[in-house]
């Protein structure tokens, strides 16, 4: 599943193709992905100029000069193909610009989404209204976490995956950040001291920034006609490394809670 850094890299790749361009074709090739695609999407986009692209949590944002914003989510398997040689079965939405560039949203499992709203309504959008701060913003700090955790009994890992606490964090980067900060994923969030929360915030920003930087260096591959959207930081500290040796010499373990794996080191995460 693409996480925040992969979405950020996708947005950067699309920006280099779409920003400032006029849309001559906006073609949904089916009525729905995870949710219905708005019936007026084609009409609202055709003829519009793309003013800028952005990201909120794991959603990509494409703003037009009609004060609209198209919102996309990559779901489990979504990726954009740039200037595809031919349109494939799972290319569910196609955008073409006046200068002849084509981008296709490919999503074979169809857990992704496409929507369009008035850009003034963005903060009130159903998936954004209750969402916590962006992890790379200044608003995300130890004080914000302490306040959000106050009186809560959930373990730290579940709290970090809660989009109302912090936006856009998924399983991989949460496992990695908790390891970097030396925090046991099962510990009660509200019991973590302020200095340790500071370390955690730094670790979260660091794992995300490193992954985005790694993604940026692969942008050229991403923009290739059949470029695949992959994970860029492959050398995880604990994620997917059950039984491997941690940097401390102990063994990385995996536990499963409600179907979701947590990888951690029992020695350096307490
Ligand atoms: Zn360790």
PDB file of C-alpha atoms and ligand atoms in Angstrom:
ATOM      1  CA  UNK A   1       0.000   0.000   0.000  1.00  0.00           C
ATOM      2  CA  UNK A   2       1.527   3.368  -0.963  1.00  0.00           C
ATOM      3  CA  UNK A   3       2.275   5.449   2.112  1.00  0.00           C
ATOM      4  CA  UNK A   4       2.851   9.177   2.532  1.00  0.00           C
ATOM      5  CA  UNK A   5       6.347   9.311   0.981  1.00  0.00           C
ATOM      6  CA  UNK A   6       5.193   7.356  -2.069  1.00  0.00           C
ATOM      7  CA  UNK A   7       2.229   9.714  -2.489  1.00  0.00           C
ATOM      8  CA  UNK A   8       4.529  12.741  -2.112  1.00  0.00           C
ATOM      9  CA  UNK A   9       6.813  11.347  -4.826  1.00  0.00           C
ATOM     10  CA  UNK A  10       3.835  10.575  -7.061  1.00  0.00           C
ATOM     11  CA  UNK A  11       2.620  14.164  -6.684  1.00  0.00           C
ATOM     12  CA  UNK A  12       6.106  15.473  -7.574  1.00  0.00           C
ATOM     13  CA  UNK A  13       6.170  13.273 -10.675  1.00  0.00           C
ATOM     14  CA  UNK A  14       2.718  14.461 -11.766  1.00  0.00           C
ATOM     15  CA  UNK A  15       3.595  18.079 -11.014  1.00  0.00           C
ATOM     16  CA  UNK A  16       6.434  18.053 -13.545  1.00  0.00           C
ATOM     17  CA  UNK A  17       3.976  16.929 -16.239  1.00  0.00           C
ATOM     18  CA  UNK A  18       0.736  18.713 -15.315  1.00  0.00           C
ATOM     19  CA  UNK A  19       1.410  22.010 -13.548  1.00  0.00           C
ATOM     20  CA  UNK A  20       0.339  25.015 -15.632  1.00  0.00           C
ATOM     21  CA  UNK A  21      -1.164  22.821 -18.351  1.00  0.00           C
ATOM     22  CA  UNK A  22      -4.677  22.924 -19.793  1.00  0.00           C
ATOM     23  CA  UNK A  23      -6.714  19.714 -19.656  1.00  0.00           C
ATOM     24  CA  UNK A  24      -8.167  18.700 -23.032  1.00  0.00           C
ATOM     25  CA  UNK A  25      -9.387  15.268 -21.930  1.00  0.00           C
ATOM     26  CA  UNK A  26     -10.507  13.969 -18.537  1.00  0.00           C
ATOM     27  CA  UNK A  27     -11.911  10.512 -18.960  1.00  0.00           C
ATOM     28  CA  UNK A  28     -13.129   8.223 -16.188  1.00  0.00           C
ATOM     29  CA  UNK A  29     -13.296   4.741 -17.717  1.00  0.00           C
ATOM     30  CA  UNK A  30     -15.654   3.354 -15.100  1.00  0.00           C
ATOM     31  CA  UNK A  31     -18.258   4.768 -12.716  1.00  0.00           C
ATOM     32  CA  UNK A  32     -16.456   3.946  -9.495  1.00  0.00           C
ATOM     33  CA  UNK A  33     -13.274   2.952  -7.743  1.00  0.00           C
ATOM     34  CA  UNK A  34     -13.673   2.431  -4.006  1.00  0.00           C
ATOM     35  CA  UNK A  35     -16.351   5.142  -4.106  1.00  0.00           C
ATOM     36  CA  UNK A  36     -18.383   6.467  -7.050  1.00  0.00           C
ATOM     37  CA  UNK A  37     -16.479   8.896  -9.287  1.00  0.00           C
ATOM     38  CA  UNK A  38     -18.457  12.181  -9.429  1.00  0.00           C
ATOM     39  CA  UNK A  39     -20.598  12.309 -12.574  1.00  0.00           C
ATOM     40  CA  UNK A  40     -19.476  15.892 -13.278  1.00  0.00           C
ATOM     41  CA  UNK A  41     -15.723  15.175 -12.969  1.00  0.00           C
ATOM     42  CA  UNK A  42     -15.164  15.160 -16.734  1.00  0.00           C
ATOM     43  CA  UNK A  43     -17.063  18.407 -17.297  1.00  0.00           C
ATOM     44  CA  UNK A  44     -15.379  20.222 -14.367  1.00  0.00           C
ATOM     45  CA  UNK A  45     -11.876  19.276 -15.533  1.00  0.00           C
ATOM     46  CA  UNK A  46     -12.128  19.564 -19.322  1.00  0.00           C
ATOM     47  CA  UNK A  47     -10.774  22.939 -20.430  1.00  0.00           C
ATOM     48  CA  UNK A  48      -9.482  23.830 -16.951  1.00  0.00           C
ATOM     49  CA  UNK A  49      -5.881  24.827 -16.305  1.00  0.00           C
ATOM     50  CA  UNK A  50      -3.998  22.965 -13.594  1.00  0.00           C
ATOM     51  CA  UNK A  51      -2.649  25.593 -11.217  1.00  0.00           C
ATOM     52  CA  UNK A  52      -0.857  23.449  -8.674  1.00  0.00           C
ATOM     53  CA  UNK A  53      -0.554  20.042  -7.102  1.00  0.00           C
ATOM     54  CA  UNK A  54      -0.334  19.152  -3.441  1.00  0.00           C
ATOM     55  CA  UNK A  55      -0.836  16.422  -0.867  1.00  0.00           C
ATOM     56  CA  UNK A  56      -2.859  15.961   2.321  1.00  0.00           C
ATOM     57  CA  UNK A  57      -2.080  12.760   4.267  1.00  0.00           C
ATOM     58  CA  UNK A  58      -2.118  10.010   1.625  1.00  0.00           C
ATOM     59  CA  UNK A  59      -4.287  11.997  -0.787  1.00  0.00           C
ATOM     60  CA  UNK A  60      -2.958  13.764  -3.885  1.00  0.00           C
ATOM     61  CA  UNK A  61      -4.517  17.134  -4.757  1.00  0.00           C
ATOM     62  CA  UNK A  62      -4.778  18.690  -8.237  1.00  0.00           C
ATOM     63  CA  UNK A  63      -5.998  22.301  -8.161  1.00  0.00           C
ATOM     64  CA  UNK A  64      -7.528  23.973 -11.226  1.00  0.00           C
ATOM     65  CA  UNK A  65      -8.261  27.589 -12.196  1.00  0.00           C
ATOM     66  CA  UNK A  66     -11.963  26.872 -11.665  1.00  0.00           C
ATOM     67  CA  UNK A  67     -11.453  26.778  -7.889  1.00  0.00           C
ATOM     68  CA  UNK A  68     -11.860  23.038  -7.991  1.00  0.00           C
ATOM     69  CA  UNK A  69      -9.552  20.456  -6.516  1.00  0.00           C
ATOM     70  CA  UNK A  70      -9.424  16.893  -7.742  1.00  0.00           C
ATOM     71  CA  UNK A  71      -8.558  14.542  -4.884  1.00  0.00           C
ATOM     72  CA  UNK A  72      -7.063  11.118  -5.555  1.00  0.00           C
ATOM     73  CA  UNK A  73      -6.096   8.231  -3.312  1.00  0.00           C
ATOM     74  CA  UNK A  74      -3.942   5.329  -4.513  1.00  0.00           C
ATOM     75  CA  UNK A  75      -5.591   2.735  -2.258  1.00  0.00           C
ATOM     76  CA  UNK A  76      -3.701  -0.560  -2.180  1.00  0.00           C
ATOM     77  CA  UNK A  77      -2.376  -0.781  -5.707  1.00  0.00           C
ATOM     78  CA  UNK A  78      -2.876   2.589  -7.424  1.00  0.00           C
ATOM     79  CA  UNK A  79      -0.182   4.284  -9.500  1.00  0.00           C
ATOM     80  CA  UNK A  80      -0.109   6.915 -12.208  1.00  0.00           C
ATOM     81  CA  UNK A  81       1.384   5.990 -15.553  1.00  0.00           C
ATOM     82  CA  UNK A  82       3.008   8.851 -17.423  1.00  0.00           C
ATOM     83  CA  UNK A  83       2.624   8.962 -21.229  1.00  0.00           C
ATOM     84  CA  UNK A  84       1.639   5.286 -21.448  1.00  0.00           C
ATOM     85  CA  UNK A  85       2.338   3.609 -24.781  1.00  0.00           C
ATOM     86  CA  UNK A  86      -1.130   2.145 -24.700  1.00  0.00           C
ATOM     87  CA  UNK A  87      -4.080   2.277 -22.343  1.00  0.00           C
ATOM     88  CA  UNK A  88      -4.451  -0.858 -20.237  1.00  0.00           C
ATOM     89  CA  UNK A  89      -7.480  -2.569 -18.769  1.00  0.00           C
ATOM     90  CA  UNK A  90      -6.762  -1.196 -15.287  1.00  0.00           C
ATOM     91  CA  UNK A  91      -6.180   2.413 -16.375  1.00  0.00           C
ATOM     92  CA  UNK A  92      -9.395   3.748 -14.859  1.00  0.00           C
ATOM     93  CA  UNK A  93      -8.913   7.482 -15.441  1.00  0.00           C
ATOM     94  CA  UNK A  94      -7.044   9.385 -18.125  1.00  0.00           C
ATOM     95  CA  UNK A  95      -5.963  13.016 -18.233  1.00  0.00           C
ATOM     96  CA  UNK A  96      -4.549  14.588 -21.370  1.00  0.00           C
ATOM     97  CA  UNK A  97      -3.068  18.077 -21.599  1.00  0.00           C
ATOM     98  CA  UNK A  98      -3.115  20.533 -24.522  1.00  0.00           C
ATOM     99  CA  UNK A  99       0.586  19.853 -25.117  1.00  0.00           C
ATOM    100  CA  UNK A 100      -0.093  16.156 -25.626  1.00  0.00           C
ATOM    101  CA  UNK A 101       0.995  14.656 -22.316  1.00  0.00           C
ATOM    102  CA  UNK A 102      -1.134  11.814 -20.962  1.00  0.00           C
ATOM    103  CA  UNK A 103      -1.355  10.438 -17.437  1.00  0.00           C
ATOM    104  CA  UNK A 104      -3.391   7.373 -16.510  1.00  0.00           C
ATOM    105  CA  UNK A 105      -4.472   6.279 -13.034  1.00  0.00           C
ATOM    106  CA  UNK A 106      -3.983   2.515 -12.925  1.00  0.00           C
ATOM    107  CA  UNK A 107      -5.491   0.590 -10.015  1.00  0.00           C
ATOM    108  CA  UNK A 108      -6.179  -3.106 -10.472  1.00  0.00           C
ATOM    109  CA  UNK A 109      -7.600  -3.654  -6.980  1.00  0.00           C
ATOM    110  CA  UNK A 110      -9.676  -0.468  -7.099  1.00  0.00           C
ATOM    111  CA  UNK A 111      -9.292   0.550  -3.448  1.00  0.00           C
ATOM    112  CA  UNK A 112      -8.259   4.003  -4.638  1.00  0.00           C
ATOM    113  CA  UNK A 113     -10.570   6.955  -5.148  1.00  0.00           C
ATOM    114  CA  UNK A 114     -11.175  10.018  -7.302  1.00  0.00           C
ATOM    115  CA  UNK A 115     -13.210  13.003  -6.250  1.00  0.00           C
ATOM    116  CA  UNK A 116     -13.609  16.682  -7.118  1.00  0.00           C
ATOM    117  CA  UNK A 117     -14.752  19.451  -4.786  1.00  0.00           C
ATOM    118  CA  UNK A 118     -14.726  23.244  -4.459  1.00  0.00           C
ATOM    119  CA  UNK A 119     -11.218  24.011  -3.154  1.00  0.00           C
ATOM    120  CA  UNK A 120     -12.660  26.345  -0.485  1.00  0.00           C
ATOM    121  CA  UNK A 121     -14.292  23.237   1.043  1.00  0.00           C
ATOM    122  CA  UNK A 122     -11.061  21.254   1.331  1.00  0.00           C
ATOM    123  CA  UNK A 123     -10.654  21.449   5.123  1.00  0.00           C
ATOM    124  CA  UNK A 124     -14.275  20.395   5.581  1.00  0.00           C
ATOM    125  CA  UNK A 125     -13.954  17.481   3.136  1.00  0.00           C
ATOM    126  CA  UNK A 126     -15.339  14.295   4.722  1.00  0.00           C
ATOM    127  CA  UNK A 127     -11.933  12.591   4.988  1.00  0.00           C
ATOM    128  CA  UNK A 128     -10.048  15.702   6.124  1.00  0.00           C
ATOM    129  CA  UNK A 129     -12.413  17.359   8.616  1.00  0.00           C
ATOM    130  CA  UNK A 130     -11.199  15.416  11.670  1.00  0.00           C
ATOM    131  CA  UNK A 131      -7.713  14.645  10.435  1.00  0.00           C
ATOM    132  CA  UNK A 132      -4.699  15.394  12.636  1.00  0.00           C
ATOM    133  CA  UNK A 133      -1.704  17.529  11.605  1.00  0.00           C
ATOM    134  CA  UNK A 134       0.652  16.647   8.775  1.00  0.00           C
ATOM    135  CA  UNK A 135       3.631  14.808  10.316  1.00  0.00           C
ATOM    136  CA  UNK A 136       6.137  16.990   8.461  1.00  0.00           C
ATOM    137  CA  UNK A 137       4.497  20.254   9.535  1.00  0.00           C
ATOM    138  CA  UNK A 138       5.547  22.371  12.514  1.00  0.00           C
ATOM    139  CA  UNK A 139       2.113  21.755  14.041  1.00  0.00           C
ATOM    140  CA  UNK A 140       3.180  18.147  14.663  1.00  0.00           C
ATOM    141  CA  UNK A 141       5.342  18.230  17.788  1.00  0.00           C
ATOM    142  CA  UNK A 142       5.678  16.589  21.200  1.00  0.00           C
ATOM    143  CA  UNK A 143       3.131  18.943  22.797  1.00  0.00           C
ATOM    144  CA  UNK A 144       0.530  18.120  20.156  1.00  0.00           C
ATOM    145  CA  UNK A 145       1.093  14.399  20.751  1.00  0.00           C
ATOM    146  CA  UNK A 146       0.962  14.721  24.517  1.00  0.00           C
ATOM    147  CA  UNK A 147      -2.321  16.590  24.273  1.00  0.00           C
ATOM    148  CA  UNK A 148      -3.774  14.045  21.821  1.00  0.00           C
ATOM    149  CA  UNK A 149      -2.720  11.094  24.016  1.00  0.00           C
ATOM    150  CA  UNK A 150      -4.049  12.558  27.260  1.00  0.00           C
ATOM    151  CA  UNK A 151      -6.391  10.112  28.983  1.00  0.00           C
ATOM    152  CA  UNK A 152      -6.151   7.567  26.172  1.00  0.00           C
ATOM    153  CA  UNK A 153      -5.390   3.934  26.953  1.00  0.00           C
ATOM    154  CA  UNK A 154      -4.486   2.703  23.479  1.00  0.00           C
ATOM    155  CA  UNK A 155      -0.955   1.515  22.698  1.00  0.00           C
ATOM    156  CA  UNK A 156       1.351   3.988  20.995  1.00  0.00           C
ATOM    157  CA  UNK A 157       1.373   2.129  17.706  1.00  0.00           C
ATOM    158  CA  UNK A 158      -2.424   2.202  17.337  1.00  0.00           C
ATOM    159  CA  UNK A 159      -2.454   5.887  18.247  1.00  0.00           C
ATOM    160  CA  UNK A 160       0.078   6.750  15.545  1.00  0.00           C
ATOM    161  CA  UNK A 161      -1.977   4.867  12.958  1.00  0.00           C
ATOM    162  CA  UNK A 162      -5.069   6.861  13.986  1.00  0.00           C
ATOM    163  CA  UNK A 163      -5.470   9.526  11.283  1.00  0.00           C
ATOM    164  CA  UNK A 164      -7.163  11.879  13.769  1.00  0.00           C
ATOM    165  CA  UNK A 165      -3.946  11.987  15.832  1.00  0.00           C
ATOM    166  CA  UNK A 166      -1.515  12.463  12.938  1.00  0.00           C
ATOM    167  CA  UNK A 167      -2.275  12.362   9.220  1.00  0.00           C
ATOM    168  CA  UNK A 168      -0.992   9.854   6.723  1.00  0.00           C
ATOM    169  CA  UNK A 169       1.144   7.471   8.773  1.00  0.00           C
ATOM    170  CA  UNK A 170       0.954   3.801   7.809  1.00  0.00           C
ATOM    171  CA  UNK A 171       2.263   0.556   9.241  1.00  0.00           C
ATOM    172  CA  UNK A 172       5.754   0.573   7.702  1.00  0.00           C
ATOM    173  CA  UNK A 173       6.826   4.048   8.778  1.00  0.00           C
ATOM    174  CA  UNK A 174       5.254   3.706  12.236  1.00  0.00           C
ATOM    175  CA  UNK A 175       7.241   0.493  12.864  1.00  0.00           C
ATOM    176  CA  UNK A 176      10.410   2.182  11.635  1.00  0.00           C
ATOM    177  CA  UNK A 177       9.925   5.386  13.635  1.00  0.00           C
ATOM    178  CA  UNK A 178       9.152   3.522  16.869  1.00  0.00           C
ATOM    179  CA  UNK A 179      12.350   1.533  16.435  1.00  0.00           C
ATOM    180  CA  UNK A 180      14.388   4.658  15.735  1.00  0.00           C
ATOM    181  CA  UNK A 181      12.931   6.306  18.853  1.00  0.00           C
ATOM    182  CA  UNK A 182      13.472   3.150  20.978  1.00  0.00           C
ATOM    183  CA  UNK A 183       9.819   2.904  21.999  1.00  0.00           C
ATOM    184  CA  UNK A 184       7.960  -0.391  22.575  1.00  0.00           C
ATOM    185  CA  UNK A 185       4.978  -0.381  20.146  1.00  0.00           C
ATOM    186  CA  UNK A 186       2.690  -1.902  22.800  1.00  0.00           C
ATOM    187  CA  UNK A 187       3.281   0.694  25.515  1.00  0.00           C
ATOM    188  CA  UNK A 188       0.323   2.900  26.495  1.00  0.00           C
ATOM    189  CA  UNK A 189       0.637   6.156  24.549  1.00  0.00           C
ATOM    190  CA  UNK A 190      -0.319   8.422  27.436  1.00  0.00           C
ATOM    191  CA  UNK A 191       2.444   6.947  29.643  1.00  0.00           C
ATOM    192  CA  UNK A 192       5.292   8.117  27.376  1.00  0.00           C
ATOM    193  CA  UNK A 193       7.312  11.021  28.756  1.00  0.00           C
ATOM    194  CA  UNK A 194       7.660  14.334  26.944  1.00  0.00           C
ATOM    195  CA  UNK A 195      11.379  13.868  26.141  1.00  0.00           C
ATOM    196  CA  UNK A 196      10.621  10.478  24.603  1.00  0.00           C
ATOM    197  CA  UNK A 197       7.748  12.012  22.601  1.00  0.00           C
ATOM    198  CA  UNK A 198      10.241  14.572  21.287  1.00  0.00           C
ATOM    199  CA  UNK A 199      12.486  11.750  20.116  1.00  0.00           C
ATOM    200  CA  UNK A 200       9.511  10.051  18.525  1.00  0.00           C
ATOM    201  CA  UNK A 201       8.487  13.190  16.607  1.00  0.00           C
ATOM    202  CA  UNK A 202      12.042  13.597  15.319  1.00  0.00           C
ATOM    203  CA  UNK A 203      12.146   9.918  14.298  1.00  0.00           C
ATOM    204  CA  UNK A 204       8.831  10.150  12.410  1.00  0.00           C
ATOM    205  CA  UNK A 205       9.985  13.238  10.508  1.00  0.00           C
ATOM    206  CA  UNK A 206      13.311  11.572   9.779  1.00  0.00           C
ATOM    207  CA  UNK A 207      11.963   8.285   8.372  1.00  0.00           C
ATOM    208  CA  UNK A 208       9.466  10.138   6.182  1.00  0.00           C
ATOM    209  CA  UNK A 209      12.006  12.698   4.945  1.00  0.00           C
ATOM    210  CA  UNK A 210      14.532   9.988   4.112  1.00  0.00           C
ATOM    211  CA  UNK A 211      11.929   8.012   2.163  1.00  0.00           C
ATOM    212  CA  UNK A 212      10.800  11.112   0.245  1.00  0.00           C
ATOM    213  CA  UNK A 213      14.441  11.908  -0.588  1.00  0.00           C
ATOM    214  CA  UNK A 214      14.984   8.344  -1.810  1.00  0.00           C
ATOM    215  CA  UNK A 215      11.813   8.647  -3.890  1.00  0.00           C
ATOM    216  CA  UNK A 216      12.974  11.912  -5.438  1.00  0.00           C
ATOM    217  CA  UNK A 217      16.112  10.275  -6.707  1.00  0.00           C
ATOM    218  CA  UNK A 218      14.035   7.611  -8.474  1.00  0.00           C
ATOM    219  CA  UNK A 219      11.643  10.080 -10.098  1.00  0.00           C
ATOM    220  CA  UNK A 220      13.198   9.535 -13.489  1.00  0.00           C
ATOM    221  CA  UNK A 221      12.300   5.858 -13.314  1.00  0.00           C
ATOM    222  CA  UNK A 222       8.846   6.675 -12.047  1.00  0.00           C
ATOM    223  CA  UNK A 223       8.229   8.894 -15.063  1.00  0.00           C
ATOM    224  CA  UNK A 224       9.245   6.168 -17.516  1.00  0.00           C
ATOM    225  CA  UNK A 225       6.278   4.957 -19.585  1.00  0.00           C
ATOM    226  CA  UNK A 226       5.848   1.742 -17.685  1.00  0.00           C
ATOM    227  CA  UNK A 227       7.354   3.040 -14.478  1.00  0.00           C
ATOM    228  CA  UNK A 228       6.164   1.267 -11.382  1.00  0.00           C
ATOM    229  CA  UNK A 229       5.397   3.034  -8.157  1.00  0.00           C
ATOM    230  CA  UNK A 230       7.459   1.179  -5.591  1.00  0.00           C
ATOM    231  CA  UNK A 231       8.795   1.666  -2.134  1.00  0.00           C
ATOM    232  CA  UNK A 232      11.992   3.633  -2.168  1.00  0.00           C
ATOM    233  CA  UNK A 233      13.521   3.004   1.201  1.00  0.00           C
ATOM    234  CA  UNK A 234      14.054  -0.722   1.042  1.00  0.00           C
ATOM    235  CA  UNK A 235      16.515  -1.081   3.849  1.00  0.00           C
ATOM    236  CA  UNK A 236      14.115  -1.148   6.719  1.00  0.00           C
ATOM    237  CA  UNK A 237      15.433  -1.307  10.268  1.00  0.00           C
ATOM    238  CA  UNK A 238      12.740  -3.720  11.485  1.00  0.00           C
ATOM    239  CA  UNK A 239       9.863  -3.798   9.005  1.00  0.00           C
ATOM    240  CA  UNK A 240       9.575  -7.205   7.319  1.00  0.00           C
ATOM    241  CA  UNK A 241      12.715  -8.397   9.101  1.00  0.00           C
ATOM    242  CA  UNK A 242      11.388 -10.951  11.579  1.00  0.00           C
ATOM    243  CA  UNK A 243      14.235 -13.208  12.728  1.00  0.00           C
ATOM    244  CA  UNK A 244      16.936 -10.872  11.404  1.00  0.00           C
ATOM    245  CA  UNK A 245      19.539  -9.305  13.626  1.00  0.00           C
ATOM    246  CA  UNK A 246      18.775  -5.798  14.874  1.00  0.00           C
ATOM    247  CA  UNK A 247      21.586  -3.203  14.882  1.00  0.00           C
ATOM    248  CA  UNK A 248      21.860  -3.898  18.650  1.00  0.00           C
ATOM    249  CA  UNK A 249      22.526  -7.606  18.030  1.00  0.00           C
ATOM    250  CA  UNK A 250      19.153  -8.857  19.325  1.00  0.00           C
ATOM    251  CA  UNK A 251      16.571 -10.513  17.066  1.00  0.00           C
ATOM    252  CA  UNK A 252      13.730  -8.598  15.399  1.00  0.00           C
ATOM    253  CA  UNK A 253      10.351 -10.070  16.310  1.00  0.00           C
ATOM    254  CA  UNK A 254       6.906  -9.830  14.800  1.00  0.00           C
ATOM    255  CA  UNK A 255       3.588  -9.731  16.607  1.00  0.00           C
ATOM    256  CA  UNK A 256       0.150  -9.676  15.023  1.00  0.00           C
ATOM    257  CA  UNK A 257      -2.753  -7.634  16.376  1.00  0.00           C
ATOM    258  CA  UNK A 258      -6.082  -7.686  14.532  1.00  0.00           C
ATOM    259  CA  UNK A 259      -4.421  -8.956  11.396  1.00  0.00           C
ATOM    260  CA  UNK A 260      -1.719  -6.300  11.311  1.00  0.00           C
ATOM    261  CA  UNK A 261       1.952  -7.107  11.789  1.00  0.00           C
ATOM    262  CA  UNK A 262       4.218  -5.150  14.082  1.00  0.00           C
ATOM    263  CA  UNK A 263       7.958  -5.612  13.729  1.00  0.00           C
ATOM    264  CA  UNK A 264      10.162  -4.475  16.601  1.00  0.00           C
ATOM    265  CA  UNK A 265      13.227  -5.203  18.679  1.00  0.00           C
ATOM    266  CA  UNK A 266      12.401  -6.209  22.297  1.00  0.00           C
ATOM    267  CA  UNK A 267      15.875  -5.139  23.416  1.00  0.00           C
ATOM    268  CA  UNK A 268      16.124  -1.589  22.112  1.00  0.00           C
ATOM    269  CA  UNK A 269      12.410  -0.757  22.231  1.00  0.00           C
ATOM    270  CA  UNK A 270      11.122  -0.426  25.777  1.00  0.00           C
TER     271      UNK A 270
HETATM  272 ZN1  LIG B   1      17.649  -3.765  18.844  1.00  0.00          ZN
END
